[in-house]
Short mmCIF file of C-alpha atoms in Angstrom, two decimals:
data_model
loop_
_atom_site.label_atom_id
_atom_site.label_comp_id
_atom_site.label_asym_id
_atom_site.label_seq_id
_atom_site.Cartn_x
_atom_site.Cartn_y
_atom_site.Cartn_z
CA MET A 27 9.48 -4.66 -6.68
CA VAL A 28 6.39 -4.10 -8.84
CA ALA A 29 3.99 -1.45 -8.35
CA HIS A 30 0.76 -0.22 -9.98
CA GLY A 31 2.08 2.76 -11.87
CA SER A 32 0.50 6.31 -11.84
CA ARG A 33 -0.09 9.15 -14.26
CA ARG A 34 1.69 11.08 -11.60
CA GLU A 35 5.31 10.90 -12.25
CA ALA A 36 6.33 11.83 -8.75
CA SER A 37 4.22 8.89 -7.41
CA ASN A 38 6.26 6.59 -9.73
CA GLU A 39 9.49 8.32 -8.53
CA GLU A 40 8.56 7.51 -4.96
CA VAL A 41 8.38 3.76 -5.88
CA ARG A 42 11.92 4.15 -7.52
CA VAL A 43 13.22 5.90 -4.61
CA LEU A 44 11.74 2.99 -2.20
CA ALA A 45 13.39 0.45 -4.43
CA ALA A 46 16.90 2.10 -4.10
CA HIS A 47 16.44 2.17 -0.24
CA LEU A 48 15.44 -1.59 -0.40
CA ARG A 49 18.69 -2.23 -2.65
CA SER A 50 20.88 -1.04 0.13
CA ALA A 51 18.65 -2.80 2.85
CA VAL A 52 19.10 -6.10 1.21
CA ALA A 53 22.43 -5.58 -0.41
CA GLY A 54 23.88 -8.95 0.96
CA LYS A 55 20.94 -11.09 -0.08
CA PHE A 56 20.25 -9.49 -3.57
CA ASP A 57 22.43 -8.45 -6.24
CA ASP A 58 20.06 -5.88 -7.34
CA VAL A 59 16.60 -4.38 -6.70
CA GLU A 60 14.62 -2.77 -9.37
CA SER A 61 11.02 -1.24 -9.67
CA ALA A 62 8.69 -1.98 -12.53
CA PHE A 63 5.20 -1.05 -13.16
CA LEU A 64 2.09 -2.75 -14.06
CA GLU A 65 0.78 0.21 -16.21
CA LEU A 66 1.29 3.80 -16.74
CA ALA A 67 4.90 3.98 -16.01
CA GLU A 68 8.25 2.44 -17.22
CA PRO A 69 9.67 -0.18 -16.92
CA SER A 70 6.79 -2.37 -17.41
CA ILE A 71 6.85 -5.83 -15.22
CA GLU A 72 7.67 -7.62 -18.42
CA ARG A 73 10.63 -5.39 -19.28
CA GLY A 74 11.66 -5.32 -15.74
CA ILE A 75 12.38 -9.25 -15.85
CA ASP A 76 13.89 -8.97 -19.15
CA ASN A 77 16.41 -6.47 -17.83
CA ALA A 78 17.23 -8.67 -14.82
CA VAL A 79 17.90 -11.62 -17.18
CA THR A 80 19.70 -9.63 -19.53
CA ARG A 81 22.12 -8.62 -16.73
CA GLY A 82 22.59 -12.23 -15.80
CA ALA A 83 20.26 -13.03 -13.13
CA ALA A 84 19.55 -16.71 -12.39
CA ARG A 85 16.68 -15.83 -9.97
CA VAL A 86 14.32 -13.12 -10.19
CA VAL A 87 12.23 -12.56 -6.93
CA VAL A 88 8.83 -10.35 -7.93
CA LEU A 89 7.48 -8.69 -4.89
CA PRO A 90 4.16 -7.05 -5.63
CA TYR A 91 3.89 -3.61 -3.91
CA PHE A 92 0.36 -3.57 -3.39
CA LEU A 93 -1.94 -3.35 -0.33
CA VAL A 94 -4.78 -5.35 -1.25
CA ALA A 95 -5.33 -8.50 -3.27
CA GLY A 96 -7.38 -7.06 -5.99
CA ARG A 97 -7.63 -8.23 -9.63
CA HIS A 98 -3.92 -6.98 -10.42
CA VAL A 99 -2.47 -9.06 -7.59
CA ALA A 100 -4.66 -11.97 -7.88
CA THR A 101 -4.68 -12.28 -11.68
CA ASP A 102 -2.63 -9.84 -13.91
CA ILE A 103 0.74 -10.26 -12.00
CA PRO A 104 0.61 -13.93 -11.86
CA ALA A 105 -0.12 -14.18 -15.56
CA ILE A 106 3.02 -11.93 -16.37
CA VAL A 107 5.06 -14.13 -14.28
CA ALA A 108 3.68 -17.29 -15.74
CA ALA A 109 4.33 -15.99 -19.14
CA LYS A 110 8.07 -15.10 -18.41
CA THR A 111 8.46 -18.36 -16.74
CA ARG A 112 7.50 -20.07 -20.14
CA GLN A 113 9.92 -17.82 -21.75
CA TYR A 114 12.78 -18.21 -19.65
CA PRO A 115 12.70 -21.77 -18.41
CA ALA A 116 16.35 -21.59 -17.30
CA ILE A 117 15.63 -18.65 -14.94
CA GLU A 118 13.87 -19.14 -11.53
CA ILE A 119 11.17 -16.59 -11.39
CA VAL A 120 9.63 -16.33 -7.82
CA LEU A 121 6.32 -14.41 -7.17
CA VAL A 122 6.31 -13.50 -3.50
CA ASP A 123 2.97 -12.41 -1.68
CA TYR A 124 1.83 -8.91 -2.05
CA PHE A 125 3.10 -6.27 0.34
CA GLY A 126 -0.23 -5.91 2.20
CA ALA A 127 -0.22 -9.57 3.21
CA ALA A 128 2.57 -9.27 5.41
CA PRO A 129 1.97 -9.92 9.11
CA GLY A 130 4.06 -6.75 9.92
CA ILE A 131 1.43 -4.55 8.38
CA VAL A 132 -0.59 -4.18 11.66
CA ASP A 133 2.39 -3.57 13.78
CA LEU A 134 3.38 -0.59 11.20
CA LEU A 135 0.07 0.75 11.30
CA ARG A 136 0.02 0.59 15.17
CA SER A 137 3.33 2.49 15.07
CA ILE A 138 2.07 5.18 12.84
CA ALA A 139 -1.16 5.56 14.69
CA GLY A 140 -0.08 5.15 18.10
CA SER A 141 1.51 8.64 18.60
CA PHE A 142 -1.74 10.31 17.64
CA GLY A 143 -3.76 8.27 20.12
CA ARG A 144 -4.01 8.93 23.81
CA SER A 145 -0.82 8.83 25.76
CA MET B 9 -8.30 4.07 8.45
CA VAL B 10 -9.14 5.20 4.94
CA ALA B 11 -8.63 3.13 1.75
CA HIS B 12 -9.18 3.70 -1.93
CA GLY B 13 -11.98 1.15 -2.26
CA SER B 14 -12.53 -1.48 -5.02
CA ARG B 15 -15.01 -2.88 -7.19
CA ARG B 16 -14.10 -6.39 -5.79
CA GLU B 17 -15.80 -6.56 -2.39
CA ALA B 18 -12.91 -9.24 -1.15
CA SER B 19 -10.34 -6.23 -1.27
CA ASN B 20 -12.61 -3.88 0.80
CA GLU B 21 -13.44 -6.72 3.42
CA GLU B 22 -9.55 -7.13 3.50
CA VAL B 23 -9.25 -3.54 4.66
CA ARG B 24 -12.09 -3.95 7.07
CA VAL B 25 -10.51 -6.96 8.80
CA LEU B 26 -7.28 -4.97 8.67
CA ALA B 27 -9.04 -2.25 10.63
CA ALA B 28 -10.30 -4.69 13.23
CA HIS B 29 -7.03 -6.04 13.82
CA LEU B 30 -5.77 -2.44 14.20
CA ARG B 31 -8.69 -1.61 16.51
CA SER B 32 -7.40 -4.58 19.02
CA ALA B 33 -3.69 -3.33 18.61
CA VAL B 34 -4.53 0.23 19.89
CA ALA B 35 -7.28 -0.47 22.09
CA GLY B 36 -5.61 1.52 25.05
CA LYS B 37 -5.11 4.48 22.63
CA PHE B 38 -8.18 4.55 20.50
CA ASP B 39 -11.83 4.07 21.52
CA ASP B 40 -12.41 2.70 18.00
CA VAL B 41 -11.03 2.15 14.83
CA GLU B 42 -13.22 1.97 11.58
CA SER B 43 -12.43 1.72 7.94
CA ALA B 44 -14.00 4.07 5.33
CA PHE B 45 -13.28 4.49 1.52
CA LEU B 46 -12.63 7.28 -0.92
CA GLU B 47 -14.82 5.68 -3.56
CA LEU B 48 -16.38 2.28 -4.84
CA ALA B 49 -17.18 0.94 -1.24
CA GLU B 50 -18.97 2.08 1.94
CA PRO B 51 -18.85 3.79 4.03
CA SER B 52 -17.41 6.87 2.42
CA ILE B 53 -14.88 8.88 4.21
CA GLU B 54 -17.30 11.64 4.83
CA ARG B 55 -19.84 9.10 6.26
CA GLY B 56 -17.00 7.60 8.41
CA ILE B 57 -16.41 10.89 10.06
CA ASP B 58 -19.89 11.59 10.45
CA ASN B 59 -20.34 8.27 12.08
CA ALA B 60 -17.50 8.87 14.51
CA VAL B 61 -18.91 12.20 15.50
CA THR B 62 -22.45 10.74 16.01
CA ARG B 63 -20.82 8.08 18.38
CA GLY B 64 -19.53 10.87 20.43
CA ALA B 65 -15.92 11.17 19.12
CA ALA B 66 -14.13 14.45 20.21
CA ARG B 67 -11.28 13.85 18.13
CA VAL B 68 -10.92 11.79 14.66
CA VAL B 69 -7.55 10.68 13.22
CA VAL B 70 -7.66 9.92 9.73
CA LEU B 71 -4.97 7.53 8.44
CA PRO B 72 -4.87 7.11 4.59
CA TYR B 73 -3.92 3.56 4.05
CA PHE B 74 -2.26 4.33 0.52
CA LEU B 75 1.22 3.46 -0.54
CA VAL B 76 2.11 6.48 -2.66
CA ALA B 77 1.18 10.04 -2.57
CA GLY B 78 -0.98 10.37 -5.80
CA ARG B 79 -3.75 12.82 -6.20
CA HIS B 80 -5.97 10.82 -3.77
CA VAL B 81 -3.60 11.61 -0.99
CA ALA B 82 -2.31 14.94 -2.07
CA THR B 83 -5.57 16.36 -2.96
CA ASP B 84 -8.76 14.60 -2.54
CA ILE B 85 -8.53 13.32 1.06
CA PRO B 86 -7.24 16.65 2.42
CA ALA B 87 -10.17 18.31 0.83
CA ILE B 88 -12.70 15.86 2.60
CA VAL B 89 -10.74 16.38 5.79
CA ALA B 90 -11.13 20.26 5.31
CA ALA B 91 -14.81 20.28 4.47
CA LYS B 92 -15.66 18.06 7.62
CA THR B 93 -13.44 20.45 9.98
CA ARG B 94 -15.65 23.32 8.60
CA GLN B 95 -18.61 21.27 9.35
CA TYR B 96 -17.61 20.12 12.70
CA PRO B 97 -15.80 23.14 14.40
CA ALA B 98 -16.04 21.65 17.97
CA ILE B 99 -14.28 18.31 16.74
CA GLU B 100 -10.48 17.97 16.19
CA ILE B 101 -9.99 16.03 13.01
CA VAL B 102 -6.14 15.18 12.54
CA LEU B 103 -4.85 13.94 9.16
CA VAL B 104 -1.93 11.63 9.54
CA ASP B 105 0.62 11.08 6.90
CA TYR B 106 -0.31 8.30 4.25
CA PHE B 107 0.93 4.90 5.20
CA GLY B 108 3.58 4.42 2.46
CA ALA B 109 5.30 7.48 3.97
CA ALA B 110 6.36 5.59 7.21
CA PRO B 111 9.95 5.03 7.69
CA GLY B 112 9.40 1.47 8.71
CA ILE B 113 8.27 0.49 5.22
CA VAL B 114 11.83 -0.40 4.01
CA ASP B 115 12.09 -2.51 7.03
CA LEU B 116 9.04 -4.30 6.28
CA LEU B 117 9.89 -4.70 2.70
CA ARG B 118 13.31 -6.26 3.77
CA SER B 119 11.65 -8.57 6.09
CA ILE B 120 9.51 -9.81 3.50
CA ALA B 121 12.02 -10.14 0.77
CA GLY B 122 14.85 -11.35 2.90
CA SER B 123 13.73 -14.92 3.17
CA PHE B 124 13.82 -15.17 -0.58
CA GLY B 125 17.36 -13.88 -0.95
CA ARG B 126 20.76 -15.63 -0.41
CA SER B 127 21.20 -16.97 3.16
#
């Protein structure tokens, strides 16, 4: 799970805690879930992929935890994944669509906003 | 629905489209849903609240479309809402917790990641 990264360490820690929750939630489908950051926090996305390979992963799924498809989602993260794919030709590295593109986003927004609207 | 705003107009447009979907989804509970931006895009959050008041809103619900509680969520947006609350004492302005704090986030991440894991 890759996020932007923040100068505010509490924000990075929030991503790490969320990755830990996701690890439990997908335990039957993934051996591990780790967080990594595009900038300003550790590990970097490159290092996160390296760590997964070092621990024996044959397949690494990269999920960009971003709301909109800015330059980071459209260009920077695909470039990193492409470079790592060249570096590790025996490893399958899958880049998933960014979080904000999920069809479930509107439902989640509705459930958040709903309780503040007219009953 | 207030987002950060981007230099990339396509990203701002993505937020506007999402706000339009949310408007349909909560049509029975809210008279309108509009997007506004902390910086780099129009309308600003201040202007978005002004617009709602001008159109006759007695109640404005501000939903920060942010994933983590950085400075913008923790400080900047509450300061804007506080200033507008002073400006419009007769209007109820409600600041909702930021999107990334929703309990449904992990479920949505699981549903996204799930199809890329072992079956």
